[in-house]
mmCIF file of C-alpha atoms and ligand atoms in Angstrom:
data_model
loop_
_atom_site.group_PDB
_atom_site.id
_atom_site.type_symbol
_atom_site.label_atom_id
_atom_site.label_comp_id
_atom_site.label_asym_id
_atom_site.label_seq_id
_atom_site.Cartn_x
_atom_site.Cartn_y
_atom_site.Cartn_z
ATOM 1 C CA MET W 253 -43.508 22.919 41.403
ATOM 2 C CA VAL W 254 -46.826 24.230 40.019
ATOM 3 C CA PRO W 255 -46.880 23.876 36.218
ATOM 4 C CA ASP W 256 -46.452 27.116 34.365
ATOM 5 C CA ASN W 257 -48.568 26.534 31.293
ATOM 6 C CA THR W 258 -47.724 29.778 29.585
ATOM 7 C CA ALA W 259 -44.765 28.810 27.422
ATOM 8 C CA VAL W 260 -45.181 30.235 23.968
ATOM 9 C CA LYS W 261 -42.730 29.380 21.237
ATOM 10 C CA LYS W 262 -42.825 30.560 17.653
ATOM 11 C CA GLY W 263 -46.483 31.347 17.934
ATOM 12 C CA THR W 264 -47.465 27.802 19.029
ATOM 13 C CA LYS W 265 -48.698 27.378 22.543
ATOM 14 C CA LYS W 266 -46.529 24.838 24.338
ATOM 15 C CA MET W 267 -47.342 23.630 27.794
ATOM 16 C CA ALA W 268 -44.591 23.547 30.385
ATOM 17 C CA VAL W 269 -44.508 20.212 32.236
ATOM 18 C CA PRO W 270 -42.801 19.958 35.618
ATOM 19 C CA PHE W 271 -40.666 16.967 36.542
ATOM 20 C CA LEU W 272 -42.662 16.637 39.747
ATOM 21 C CA ASP W 273 -45.743 18.423 41.121
ATOM 22 C CA LEU W 274 -45.928 18.120 44.899
ATOM 23 C CA LYS W 275 -48.696 20.704 45.145
ATOM 24 C CA ALA W 276 -51.148 18.558 43.151
ATOM 25 C CA GLN W 277 -50.837 15.803 45.746
ATOM 26 C CA TYR W 278 -50.993 18.146 48.716
ATOM 27 C CA LEU W 279 -54.293 19.591 47.463
ATOM 28 C CA GLN W 280 -55.831 16.089 47.433
ATOM 29 C CA ILE W 281 -54.996 15.302 51.047
ATOM 30 C CA LYS W 282 -54.889 18.744 52.591
ATOM 31 C CA ASN W 283 -58.096 18.184 54.596
ATOM 32 C CA GLU W 284 -56.678 14.994 56.098
ATOM 33 C CA VAL W 285 -53.226 16.384 56.803
ATOM 34 C CA LYS W 286 -54.172 19.664 58.452
ATOM 35 C CA PRO W 287 -55.970 18.175 61.519
ATOM 36 C CA GLU W 288 -53.046 15.760 61.990
ATOM 37 C CA ILE W 289 -50.569 18.650 62.028
ATOM 38 C CA GLU W 290 -52.896 20.579 64.309
ATOM 39 C CA ASP W 291 -52.883 17.616 66.743
ATOM 40 C CA VAL W 292 -49.088 17.733 66.920
ATOM 41 C CA LEU W 293 -49.220 21.464 67.599
ATOM 42 C CA GLU W 294 -51.849 21.060 70.300
ATOM 43 C CA THR W 295 -50.236 18.113 72.078
ATOM 44 C CA CYS W 296 -46.706 19.594 71.785
ATOM 45 C CA TYR W 297 -45.388 16.056 71.258
ATOM 46 C CA TYR W 298 -42.905 17.111 68.581
ATOM 47 C CA VAL W 299 -40.454 14.206 68.389
ATOM 48 C CA LEU W 300 -41.446 10.493 68.059
ATOM 49 C CA GLY W 301 -44.634 10.057 70.158
ATOM 50 C CA PRO W 302 -48.077 8.766 69.114
ATOM 51 C CA LYS W 303 -48.047 10.072 65.515
ATOM 52 C CA VAL W 304 -44.739 8.371 64.747
ATOM 53 C CA LYS W 305 -45.824 5.172 66.513
ATOM 54 C CA ASN W 306 -49.053 5.068 64.502
ATOM 55 C CA PHE W 307 -47.089 5.563 61.288
ATOM 56 C CA GLU W 308 -44.618 2.805 62.218
ATOM 57 C CA GLU W 309 -47.453 0.334 62.766
ATOM 58 C CA LYS W 310 -49.206 1.212 59.513
ATOM 59 C CA PHE W 311 -46.009 1.171 57.459
ATOM 60 C CA ALA W 312 -44.871 -2.199 58.876
ATOM 61 C CA GLU W 313 -48.267 -3.580 57.855
ATOM 62 C CA LEU W 314 -47.888 -2.123 54.347
ATOM 63 C CA CYS W 315 -44.486 -3.815 53.968
ATOM 64 C CA GLY W 316 -45.720 -7.100 55.469
ATOM 65 C CA VAL W 317 -43.101 -7.117 58.246
ATOM 66 C CA LYS W 318 -43.125 -7.132 62.055
ATOM 67 C CA HIS W 319 -41.209 -3.908 62.656
ATOM 68 C CA CYS W 320 -40.803 -0.419 61.276
ATOM 69 C CA VAL W 321 -38.472 1.975 63.090
ATOM 70 C CA ALA W 322 -38.974 5.572 61.944
ATOM 71 C CA LEU W 323 -35.854 7.696 61.507
ATOM 72 C CA SER W 324 -34.811 11.192 60.549
ATOM 73 C CA SER W 325 -33.810 10.529 56.898
ATOM 74 C CA GLY W 326 -33.166 7.841 54.315
ATOM 75 C CA THR W 327 -29.428 8.349 54.775
ATOM 76 C CA ALA W 328 -29.844 7.696 58.525
ATOM 77 C CA ALA W 329 -31.826 4.589 57.554
ATOM 78 C CA VAL W 330 -29.114 3.123 55.285
ATOM 79 C CA HIS W 331 -26.480 3.869 57.907
ATOM 80 C CA GLY W 332 -28.726 2.646 60.732
ATOM 81 C CA MET W 333 -29.729 -0.673 59.169
ATOM 82 C CA ILE W 334 -26.085 -1.612 58.607
ATOM 83 C CA TRP W 335 -24.974 -0.293 61.989
ATOM 84 C CA ALA W 336 -27.716 -2.266 63.753
ATOM 85 C CA THR W 337 -26.431 -5.576 62.371
ATOM 86 C CA GLU W 338 -23.110 -5.189 64.237
ATOM 87 C CA LEU W 339 -20.683 -6.525 61.645
ATOM 88 C CA PRO W 340 -16.992 -6.527 62.560
ATOM 89 C CA ALA W 341 -15.429 -3.109 61.811
ATOM 90 C CA GLY W 342 -14.007 -2.826 58.303
ATOM 91 C CA SER W 343 -16.220 -5.462 56.658
ATOM 92 C CA GLY W 344 -16.672 -5.413 52.901
ATOM 93 C CA ILE W 345 -20.225 -4.789 51.669
ATOM 94 C CA ILE W 346 -21.199 -5.332 48.039
ATOM 95 C CA THR W 347 -23.345 -2.669 46.373
ATOM 96 C CA PRO W 348 -23.886 -1.374 42.822
ATOM 97 C CA PRO W 349 -22.188 1.923 41.868
ATOM 98 C CA ASN W 350 -25.268 3.210 39.981
ATOM 99 C CA THR W 351 -27.107 4.514 43.001
ATOM 100 C CA PHE W 352 -27.481 7.668 45.041
ATOM 101 C CA THR W 353 -24.380 8.262 47.155
ATOM 102 C CA ALA W 354 -26.282 7.630 50.417
ATOM 103 C CA THR W 355 -26.238 3.867 49.742
ATOM 104 C CA ALA W 356 -22.442 3.658 49.805
ATOM 105 C CA GLU W 357 -22.196 6.481 52.338
ATOM 106 C CA GLY W 358 -24.266 4.381 54.763
ATOM 107 C CA ILE W 359 -21.745 1.550 54.401
ATOM 108 C CA VAL W 360 -18.840 3.904 55.126
ATOM 109 C CA LEU W 361 -20.613 5.662 58.022
ATOM 110 C CA ALA W 362 -21.192 2.250 59.623
ATOM 111 C CA GLY W 363 -17.408 1.695 59.488
ATOM 112 C CA HIS W 364 -17.263 -0.615 56.463
ATOM 113 C CA VAL W 365 -15.931 -0.731 52.918
ATOM 114 C CA PRO W 366 -18.077 -0.542 49.758
ATOM 115 C CA VAL W 367 -17.249 -3.303 47.261
ATOM 116 C CA PHE W 368 -18.802 -2.486 43.898
ATOM 117 C CA VAL W 369 -20.392 -5.028 41.550
ATOM 118 C CA ASP W 370 -21.990 -4.150 38.197
ATOM 119 C CA ALA W 371 -25.710 -3.889 37.428
ATOM 120 C CA ASP W 372 -28.018 -5.944 35.247
ATOM 121 C CA PRO W 373 -28.298 -4.413 31.721
ATOM 122 C CA VAL W 374 -32.100 -4.775 31.588
ATOM 123 C CA THR W 375 -33.348 -3.714 35.046
ATOM 124 C CA TRP W 376 -30.266 -1.608 36.041
ATOM 125 C CA ASN W 377 -30.396 -3.271 39.480
ATOM 126 C CA LEU W 378 -27.462 -5.088 41.105
ATOM 127 C CA SER W 379 -26.796 -8.165 38.961
ATOM 128 C CA ALA W 380 -27.269 -11.375 40.950
ATOM 129 C CA GLU W 381 -25.207 -13.260 38.332
ATOM 130 C CA LYS W 382 -22.264 -10.864 38.599
ATOM 131 C CA THR W 383 -22.507 -10.890 42.410
ATOM 132 C CA GLU W 384 -22.290 -14.681 42.388
ATOM 133 C CA GLU W 385 -19.444 -14.685 39.863
ATOM 134 C CA PHE W 386 -17.514 -12.096 41.884
ATOM 135 C CA LEU W 387 -17.972 -13.946 45.182
ATOM 136 C CA LYS W 388 -16.877 -17.195 43.576
ATOM 137 C CA SER W 389 -13.796 -15.547 42.090
ATOM 138 C CA CYS W 390 -12.601 -14.173 45.444
ATOM 139 C CA SER W 391 -13.386 -17.098 47.769
ATOM 140 C CA SER W 392 -10.387 -19.361 47.122
ATOM 141 C CA THR W 393 -9.403 -19.215 50.834
ATOM 142 C CA GLY W 394 -12.909 -20.338 51.836
ATOM 143 C CA LYS W 395 -13.952 -16.766 52.705
ATOM 144 C CA PRO W 396 -14.845 -14.021 50.217
ATOM 145 C CA ILE W 397 -12.002 -11.474 50.278
ATOM 146 C CA ASP W 398 -12.234 -8.296 48.185
ATOM 147 C CA PRO W 399 -9.133 -8.394 45.935
ATOM 148 C CA LYS W 400 -8.918 -4.572 45.811
ATOM 149 C CA THR W 401 -8.992 -3.752 49.529
ATOM 150 C CA GLY W 402 -8.286 -7.126 51.185
ATOM 151 C CA VAL W 403 -11.381 -6.885 53.419
ATOM 152 C CA GLU W 404 -13.634 -9.847 54.108
ATOM 153 C CA ILE W 405 -17.054 -9.465 52.498
ATOM 154 C CA LYS W 406 -19.896 -9.750 54.994
ATOM 155 C CA GLY W 407 -22.892 -8.191 53.320
ATOM 156 C CA ILE W 408 -24.760 -7.030 50.218
ATOM 157 C CA VAL W 409 -26.822 -3.844 49.896
ATOM 158 C CA ALA W 410 -29.120 -4.100 46.876
ATOM 159 C CA VAL W 411 -31.025 -1.028 45.690
ATOM 160 C CA ASP W 412 -34.551 -0.981 44.223
ATOM 161 C CA LEU W 413 -33.489 1.497 41.552
ATOM 162 C CA TYR W 414 -36.194 3.645 39.931
ATOM 163 C CA GLY W 415 -38.881 1.827 41.981
ATOM 164 C CA GLN W 416 -38.252 -1.789 40.947
ATOM 165 C CA ALA W 417 -37.221 -4.460 43.477
ATOM 166 C CA ALA W 418 -33.858 -6.086 42.762
ATOM 167 C CA ASN W 419 -33.661 -9.843 42.087
ATOM 168 C CA TYR W 420 -34.031 -10.829 45.753
ATOM 169 C CA GLN W 421 -34.938 -14.451 45.044
ATOM 170 C CA ALA W 422 -31.417 -14.968 43.675
ATOM 171 C CA LEU W 423 -29.677 -12.539 46.044
ATOM 172 C CA GLU W 424 -31.216 -14.140 49.157
ATOM 173 C CA GLU W 425 -29.956 -17.530 47.992
ATOM 174 C CA ILE W 426 -26.442 -16.149 47.342
ATOM 175 C CA ALA W 427 -26.367 -14.352 50.722
ATOM 176 C CA ARG W 428 -27.448 -17.553 52.480
ATOM 177 C CA ARG W 429 -24.758 -19.649 50.758
ATOM 178 C CA TYR W 430 -21.962 -17.192 51.555
ATOM 179 C CA GLY W 431 -23.232 -16.352 55.061
ATOM 180 C CA LEU W 432 -23.737 -12.657 54.220
ATOM 181 C CA TYR W 433 -26.231 -10.117 55.517
ATOM 182 C CA LEU W 434 -28.574 -8.900 52.803
ATOM 183 C CA TYR W 435 -29.811 -5.308 53.060
ATOM 184 C CA GLU W 436 -32.468 -3.709 50.830
ATOM 185 C CA ASP W 437 -32.209 -0.005 50.009
ATOM 186 C CA ALA W 438 -35.907 0.573 49.265
ATOM 187 C CA ALA W 439 -35.684 4.402 49.212
ATOM 188 C CA GLN W 440 -37.320 4.457 45.765
ATOM 189 C CA SER W 441 -39.769 1.555 45.986
ATOM 190 C CA HIS W 442 -42.422 2.079 48.702
ATOM 191 C CA ASP W 443 -45.304 -0.363 48.127
ATOM 192 C CA GLY W 444 -43.523 -2.240 45.346
ATOM 193 C CA SER W 445 -43.461 -6.018 45.251
ATOM 194 C CA ARG W 446 -41.829 -8.997 43.614
ATOM 195 C CA PHE W 447 -43.320 -12.492 43.389
ATOM 196 C CA GLY W 448 -45.947 -11.502 45.986
ATOM 197 C CA ARG W 449 -43.509 -10.097 48.541
ATOM 198 C CA LYS W 450 -43.516 -6.412 49.367
ATOM 199 C CA THR W 451 -40.478 -4.152 49.158
ATOM 200 C CA GLY W 452 -39.111 -3.597 52.642
ATOM 201 C CA SER W 453 -39.483 -7.310 53.401
ATOM 202 C CA PHE W 454 -36.456 -8.669 51.502
ATOM 203 C CA GLY W 455 -33.186 -9.763 53.048
ATOM 204 C CA ASP W 456 -32.497 -9.130 56.737
ATOM 205 C CA VAL W 457 -33.502 -5.487 56.895
ATOM 206 C CA ALA W 458 -34.544 -2.674 54.547
ATOM 207 C CA SER W 459 -34.217 1.110 54.554
ATOM 208 C CA PHE W 460 -36.638 3.730 53.216
ATOM 209 C CA SER W 461 -36.377 7.441 52.488
ATOM 210 C CA PHE W 462 -39.370 9.776 52.812
ATOM 211 C CA TYR W 463 -37.640 12.740 51.234
ATOM 212 C CA PRO W 464 -40.432 14.973 49.773
ATOM 213 C CA GLY W 465 -39.879 13.894 46.152
ATOM 214 C CA LYS W 466 -40.055 10.153 46.902
ATOM 215 C CA ASN W 467 -43.200 8.129 46.055
ATOM 216 C CA MET W 468 -44.161 8.503 49.706
ATOM 217 C CA GLY W 469 -42.657 11.794 50.730
ATOM 218 C CA ALA W 470 -42.803 13.582 54.066
ATOM 219 C CA TYR W 471 -43.069 17.385 54.354
ATOM 220 C CA GLY W 472 -39.409 17.507 55.349
ATOM 221 C CA GLU W 473 -36.800 14.810 55.959
ATOM 222 C CA GLY W 474 -37.715 11.268 57.019
ATOM 223 C CA GLY W 475 -36.650 7.643 56.793
ATOM 224 C CA ALA W 476 -37.273 4.219 58.327
ATOM 225 C CA ILE W 477 -36.003 0.682 58.527
ATOM 226 C CA THR W 478 -38.280 -2.346 58.236
ATOM 227 C CA THR W 479 -37.492 -5.885 59.355
ATOM 228 C CA ASP W 480 -38.870 -9.120 60.777
ATOM 229 C CA ASN W 481 -35.799 -9.419 62.978
ATOM 230 C CA ASP W 482 -36.609 -8.482 66.613
ATOM 231 C CA GLU W 483 -32.968 -7.854 67.557
ATOM 232 C CA ILE W 484 -32.196 -5.559 64.624
ATOM 233 C CA ALA W 485 -35.377 -3.554 65.321
ATOM 234 C CA ALA W 486 -34.628 -3.241 69.046
ATOM 235 C CA ARG W 487 -31.045 -2.202 68.359
ATOM 236 C CA MET W 488 -32.169 0.409 65.839
ATOM 237 C CA ARG W 489 -34.699 1.891 68.315
ATOM 238 C CA THR W 490 -31.885 2.347 70.814
ATOM 239 C CA LEU W 491 -29.327 3.612 68.264
ATOM 240 C CA ARG W 492 -31.717 6.295 66.985
ATOM 241 C CA ASP W 493 -31.922 7.691 70.507
ATOM 242 C CA HIS W 494 -28.248 7.958 71.573
ATOM 243 C CA GLY W 495 -27.951 4.289 72.568
ATOM 244 C CA SER W 496 -30.386 4.946 75.391
ATOM 245 C CA GLN W 497 -33.385 2.928 76.564
ATOM 246 C CA GLU W 498 -33.784 4.878 79.750
ATOM 247 C CA LYS W 499 -33.369 8.665 79.649
ATOM 248 C CA TYR W 500 -29.806 9.771 80.508
ATOM 249 C CA PHE W 501 -28.473 6.179 80.716
ATOM 250 C CA TYR W 502 -26.454 4.970 77.732
ATOM 251 C CA ASN W 503 -25.673 1.373 76.856
ATOM 252 C CA PHE W 504 -23.615 2.271 73.805
ATOM 253 C CA ILE W 505 -22.837 5.131 71.456
ATOM 254 C CA GLY W 506 -25.763 5.966 69.205
ATOM 255 C CA HIS W 507 -26.983 9.008 67.344
ATOM 256 C CA ASN W 508 -29.961 11.325 67.135
ATOM 257 C CA TYR W 509 -31.897 9.746 64.263
ATOM 258 C CA ARG W 510 -35.409 10.301 65.721
ATOM 259 C CA MET W 511 -38.292 11.185 63.406
ATOM 260 C CA SER W 512 -40.138 14.462 63.901
ATOM 261 C CA ALA W 513 -43.791 14.034 64.947
ATOM 262 C CA PHE W 514 -44.897 16.352 62.104
ATOM 263 C CA GLN W 515 -43.420 13.911 59.596
ATOM 264 C CA GLY W 516 -45.015 10.937 61.393
ATOM 265 C CA ALA W 517 -48.380 12.726 61.156
ATOM 266 C CA VAL W 518 -48.011 13.383 57.392
ATOM 267 C CA LEU W 519 -46.725 9.887 56.648
ATOM 268 C CA GLY W 520 -49.549 8.284 58.662
ATOM 269 C CA VAL W 521 -51.982 9.931 56.213
ATOM 270 C CA LYS W 522 -49.893 9.096 53.141
ATOM 271 C CA THR W 523 -49.655 5.389 54.063
ATOM 272 C CA LYS W 524 -53.396 5.153 53.284
ATOM 273 C CA HIS W 525 -52.938 6.557 49.764
ATOM 274 C CA ILE W 526 -49.622 5.210 48.549
ATOM 275 C CA HIS W 527 -51.052 2.112 46.839
ATOM 276 C CA THR W 528 -53.496 4.150 44.732
ATOM 277 C CA TRP W 529 -50.854 6.755 43.896
ATOM 278 C CA ASN W 530 -48.453 4.052 42.771
ATOM 279 C CA SER W 531 -51.160 2.430 40.639
ATOM 280 C CA ASN W 532 -51.526 5.803 38.903
ATOM 281 C CA ARG W 533 -47.753 5.962 38.362
ATOM 282 C CA ILE W 534 -47.888 2.498 36.778
ATOM 283 C CA LYS W 535 -50.657 3.676 34.397
ATOM 284 C CA VAL W 536 -48.569 6.721 33.462
ATOM 285 C CA ALA W 537 -45.564 4.456 32.805
ATOM 286 C CA GLU W 538 -47.600 2.055 30.676
ATOM 287 C CA ARG W 539 -48.931 4.937 28.613
ATOM 288 C CA TYR W 540 -45.410 6.359 28.147
ATOM 289 C CA ARG W 541 -44.224 2.922 27.025
ATOM 290 C CA SER W 542 -47.021 2.492 24.539
ATOM 291 C CA LEU W 543 -46.709 6.042 23.113
ATOM 292 C CA MET W 544 -42.945 5.757 22.723
ATOM 293 C CA SER W 545 -42.672 2.153 21.572
ATOM 294 C CA GLU W 546 -41.535 3.142 18.063
ATOM 295 C CA LEU W 547 -38.899 5.647 19.185
ATOM 296 C CA PRO W 548 -35.167 4.785 19.057
ATOM 297 C CA VAL W 549 -34.788 4.684 22.862
ATOM 298 C CA GLU W 550 -34.444 1.925 25.461
ATOM 299 C CA LEU W 551 -37.642 1.972 27.510
ATOM 300 C CA PRO W 552 -37.756 0.723 31.115
ATOM 301 C CA VAL W 553 -38.496 -2.982 31.520
ATOM 302 C CA THR W 554 -40.588 -4.401 34.353
ATOM 303 C CA ALA W 555 -39.298 -7.801 35.468
ATOM 304 C CA GLU W 556 -41.612 -10.804 35.728
ATOM 305 C CA ASN W 557 -44.085 -10.770 38.643
ATOM 306 C CA THR W 558 -42.910 -7.372 39.799
ATOM 307 C CA ARG W 559 -44.842 -4.293 40.870
ATOM 308 C CA HIS W 560 -42.412 -1.619 39.615
ATOM 309 C CA VAL W 561 -43.694 1.581 41.263
ATOM 310 C CA PHE W 562 -41.897 3.987 38.911
ATOM 311 C CA HIS W 563 -40.341 6.435 41.297
ATOM 312 C CA LEU W 564 -38.569 7.451 38.099
ATOM 313 C CA PHE W 565 -39.329 6.763 34.440
ATOM 314 C CA ALA W 566 -35.848 6.381 32.927
ATOM 315 C CA LEU W 567 -35.152 6.148 29.200
ATOM 316 C CA HIS W 568 -31.738 5.337 27.778
ATOM 317 C CA THR W 569 -30.347 6.913 24.625
ATOM 318 C CA PRO W 570 -26.822 7.864 23.506
ATOM 319 C CA LYS W 571 -28.332 11.290 22.610
ATOM 320 C CA ARG W 572 -29.512 12.002 26.132
ATOM 321 C CA ASP W 573 -27.570 15.283 26.683
ATOM 322 C CA LYS W 574 -28.996 16.801 23.512
ATOM 323 C CA LEU W 575 -32.464 15.446 24.354
ATOM 324 C CA ARG W 576 -32.289 17.001 27.803
ATOM 325 C CA GLU W 577 -31.330 20.373 26.326
ATOM 326 C CA PHE W 578 -34.201 20.123 23.847
ATOM 327 C CA LEU W 579 -36.691 19.316 26.605
ATOM 328 C CA ALA W 580 -35.374 22.121 28.804
ATOM 329 C CA ALA W 581 -35.905 24.595 25.954
ATOM 330 C CA ARG W 582 -39.517 23.394 25.818
ATOM 331 C CA GLN W 583 -39.844 23.824 29.619
ATOM 332 C CA ILE W 584 -40.219 20.102 30.182
ATOM 333 C CA GLY W 585 -38.554 18.906 33.371
ATOM 334 C CA ALA W 586 -36.141 15.997 32.895
ATOM 335 C CA GLY W 587 -33.558 14.580 35.297
ATOM 336 C CA LEU W 588 -30.409 12.445 35.337
ATOM 337 C CA HIS W 589 -30.378 9.566 37.832
ATOM 338 C CA TYR W 590 -27.489 9.511 38.097
ATOM 339 C CA PRO W 591 -24.971 11.295 35.854
ATOM 340 C CA GLU W 592 -21.827 9.672 37.285
ATOM 341 C CA PRO W 593 -21.441 6.266 38.916
ATOM 342 C CA LEU W 594 -19.977 6.156 42.422
ATOM 343 C CA HIS W 595 -16.806 4.222 41.531
ATOM 344 C CA THR W 596 -15.450 7.128 39.450
ATOM 345 C CA GLN W 597 -16.495 9.876 41.881
ATOM 346 C CA LYS W 598 -13.804 11.691 43.832
ATOM 347 C CA ALA W 599 -15.284 10.652 47.202
ATOM 348 C CA TYR W 600 -14.775 6.950 46.418
ATOM 349 C CA ARG W 601 -11.397 7.207 44.660
ATOM 350 C CA TYR W 602 -9.667 5.744 47.719
ATOM 351 C CA LEU W 603 -11.257 2.377 46.882
ATOM 352 C CA GLY W 604 -9.064 2.090 43.779
ATOM 353 C CA TYR W 605 -11.621 1.658 40.990
ATOM 354 C CA SER W 606 -11.340 3.182 37.536
ATOM 355 C CA SER W 607 -13.450 4.021 34.552
ATOM 356 C CA GLY W 608 -14.263 0.860 32.560
ATOM 357 C CA ASP W 609 -14.637 -1.360 35.654
ATOM 358 C CA PHE W 610 -18.460 -1.482 35.507
ATOM 359 C CA PRO W 611 -19.651 -1.067 31.901
ATOM 360 C CA VAL W 612 -23.384 -1.425 32.615
ATOM 361 C CA CYS W 613 -23.372 1.223 35.357
ATOM 362 C CA GLU W 614 -21.239 3.470 33.161
ATOM 363 C CA LYS W 615 -23.710 3.135 30.277
ATOM 364 C CA ASN W 616 -26.555 3.798 32.731
ATOM 365 C CA ALA W 617 -24.838 7.023 33.837
ATOM 366 C CA LYS W 618 -24.103 8.241 30.303
ATOM 367 C CA GLN W 619 -27.425 7.401 28.692
ATOM 368 C CA ASN W 620 -30.200 7.749 31.280
ATOM 369 C CA ILE W 621 -32.738 10.538 31.222
ATOM 370 C CA THR W 622 -35.770 10.616 33.517
ATOM 371 C CA LEU W 623 -39.062 12.122 32.316
ATOM 372 C CA PRO W 624 -41.843 13.844 34.290
ATOM 373 C CA MET W 625 -43.426 11.201 36.532
ATOM 374 C CA PHE W 626 -45.936 11.688 39.323
ATOM 375 C CA PRO W 627 -49.358 10.136 40.021
ATOM 376 C CA GLU W 628 -51.289 13.266 39.005
ATOM 377 C CA LEU W 629 -49.549 13.720 35.612
ATOM 378 C CA THR W 630 -52.415 14.329 33.155
ATOM 379 C CA GLU W 631 -52.685 12.741 29.693
ATOM 380 C CA LYS W 632 -52.385 16.241 28.229
ATOM 381 C CA GLN W 633 -49.130 16.866 30.067
ATOM 382 C CA GLN W 634 -47.872 13.444 29.075
ATOM 383 C CA ASP W 635 -48.785 14.032 25.406
ATOM 384 C CA GLU W 636 -46.762 17.246 25.534
ATOM 385 C CA VAL W 637 -43.711 15.354 26.845
ATOM 386 C CA VAL W 638 -44.030 12.578 24.272
ATOM 387 C CA SER W 639 -44.535 14.951 21.357
ATOM 388 C CA ALA W 640 -41.388 16.844 22.372
ATOM 389 C CA VAL W 641 -39.381 13.593 22.529
ATOM 390 C CA GLU W 642 -40.789 12.576 19.130
ATOM 391 C CA GLU W 643 -39.932 15.945 17.623
ATOM 392 C CA PHE W 644 -36.373 15.657 18.923
ATOM 393 C CA PHE W 645 -35.837 12.302 17.224
ATOM 394 C CA ARG W 646 -37.632 13.394 14.046
ATOM 395 C CA LYS W 647 -35.226 16.286 13.700
ATOM 396 C CA GLY W 648 -32.396 13.803 14.191
HETATM 397 C C1 PLP S 118 -31.340 4.859 46.684
HETATM 398 C C2 PLP S 118 -31.353 5.899 47.776
HETATM 399 N N1 PLP S 118 -30.819 5.584 48.966
HETATM 400 C C3 PLP S 118 -30.803 6.475 49.972
HETATM 401 C C4 PLP S 118 -31.320 7.743 49.826
HETATM 402 C C5 PLP S 118 -31.162 8.744 50.939
HETATM 403 O O1 PLP S 118 -32.365 9.255 51.403
HETATM 404 P P1 PLP S 118 -32.476 10.719 52.060
HETATM 405 O O2 PLP S 118 -32.363 11.708 50.967
HETATM 406 O O3 PLP S 118 -33.855 10.680 52.674
HETATM 407 O O4 PLP S 118 -31.420 10.842 53.071
HETATM 408 C C6 PLP S 118 -31.895 8.104 48.610
HETATM 409 C C7 PLP S 118 -32.460 9.466 48.416
HETATM 410 O O5 PLP S 118 -32.388 10.068 47.393
HETATM 411 C C8 PLP S 118 -31.918 7.167 47.550
HETATM 412 O O6 PLP S 118 -32.436 7.458 46.350
#
């Protein structure tokens, strides 16, 4: 993770630039984190406990909601938020196929059926227009029935892809009209906002991941749900602890989705810094956009009145495989998020989709490339990335 600035090519000194530098951030907060970790060690309160409770309170405040329930991972959070809403088994839940597998996995783990709808070609988030169109087209009986699987659609999971909130104003209205639950997968958008509302506050309930590489990353696995709904929060608290409110007495079948106290301690510290770190990410993104405005690539677009927190800075170009190779040769870290949409993956073949069903998500998969992005990225490092991208296109 620490940049190796020793790359030398053809006599010219080139600087290696990592995709992500977790050490740079750790060094900033090390003096705050260490006593918190020490506290956990001294109190021997290793699971949930005061550190996790403190984090839950602070994170709920950050999201502008009543409840945060801390969990063991973002995957547990997607599963948990759907599970806690107690839909009838085998319900259809709409989601975009251009997301990390955990989004659709959470639907399946909760006993339901993913129903894919294409993304918006500008923001790459679930298209509200296509969601509406699809629901209209399959509601001739008065209820929305997925034509592929025959299941009744009961919910929508939108994803804040790359750090930008989906179009919740429209999606909330659609969900209300069709009587659907609306879930927000906010794994990539901590501290984002849209029209003055924070991510984690949209729909009925939201899920977060605190995987180390996320904008707000734990020092291990972590996740949470956030909601204003008292019942969903209470149900999730019980589900994360084996369906138990009183030790060794079980009201229903749950799971072990409890957060480790070490992660609560780290995240309690990070909650104080996330806004500043994200503001730095936004500056990095603006500088990338201005330096690359003349290049033949599609740059990321921030929607109106949106705080896009740039978990990832994704470009789109038909030459992305060659560009990635070129950057790798220059020791510049670049990623693919994600290289294949879910509807054509083997794991989801049973749903009956095929290539060509979702052209926007398919283009997203074929053409995206994500560049180094973290709050501590220096202008020098960024210049190195941009000059490599420029050189690639100059050489044709
Ligand atoms: C959109 C999305 N949802 C869910 C998850 C799952 O989170 P975790 O890795 O913490 O289980 C991720 C993590 O990459 C994600 O990006």
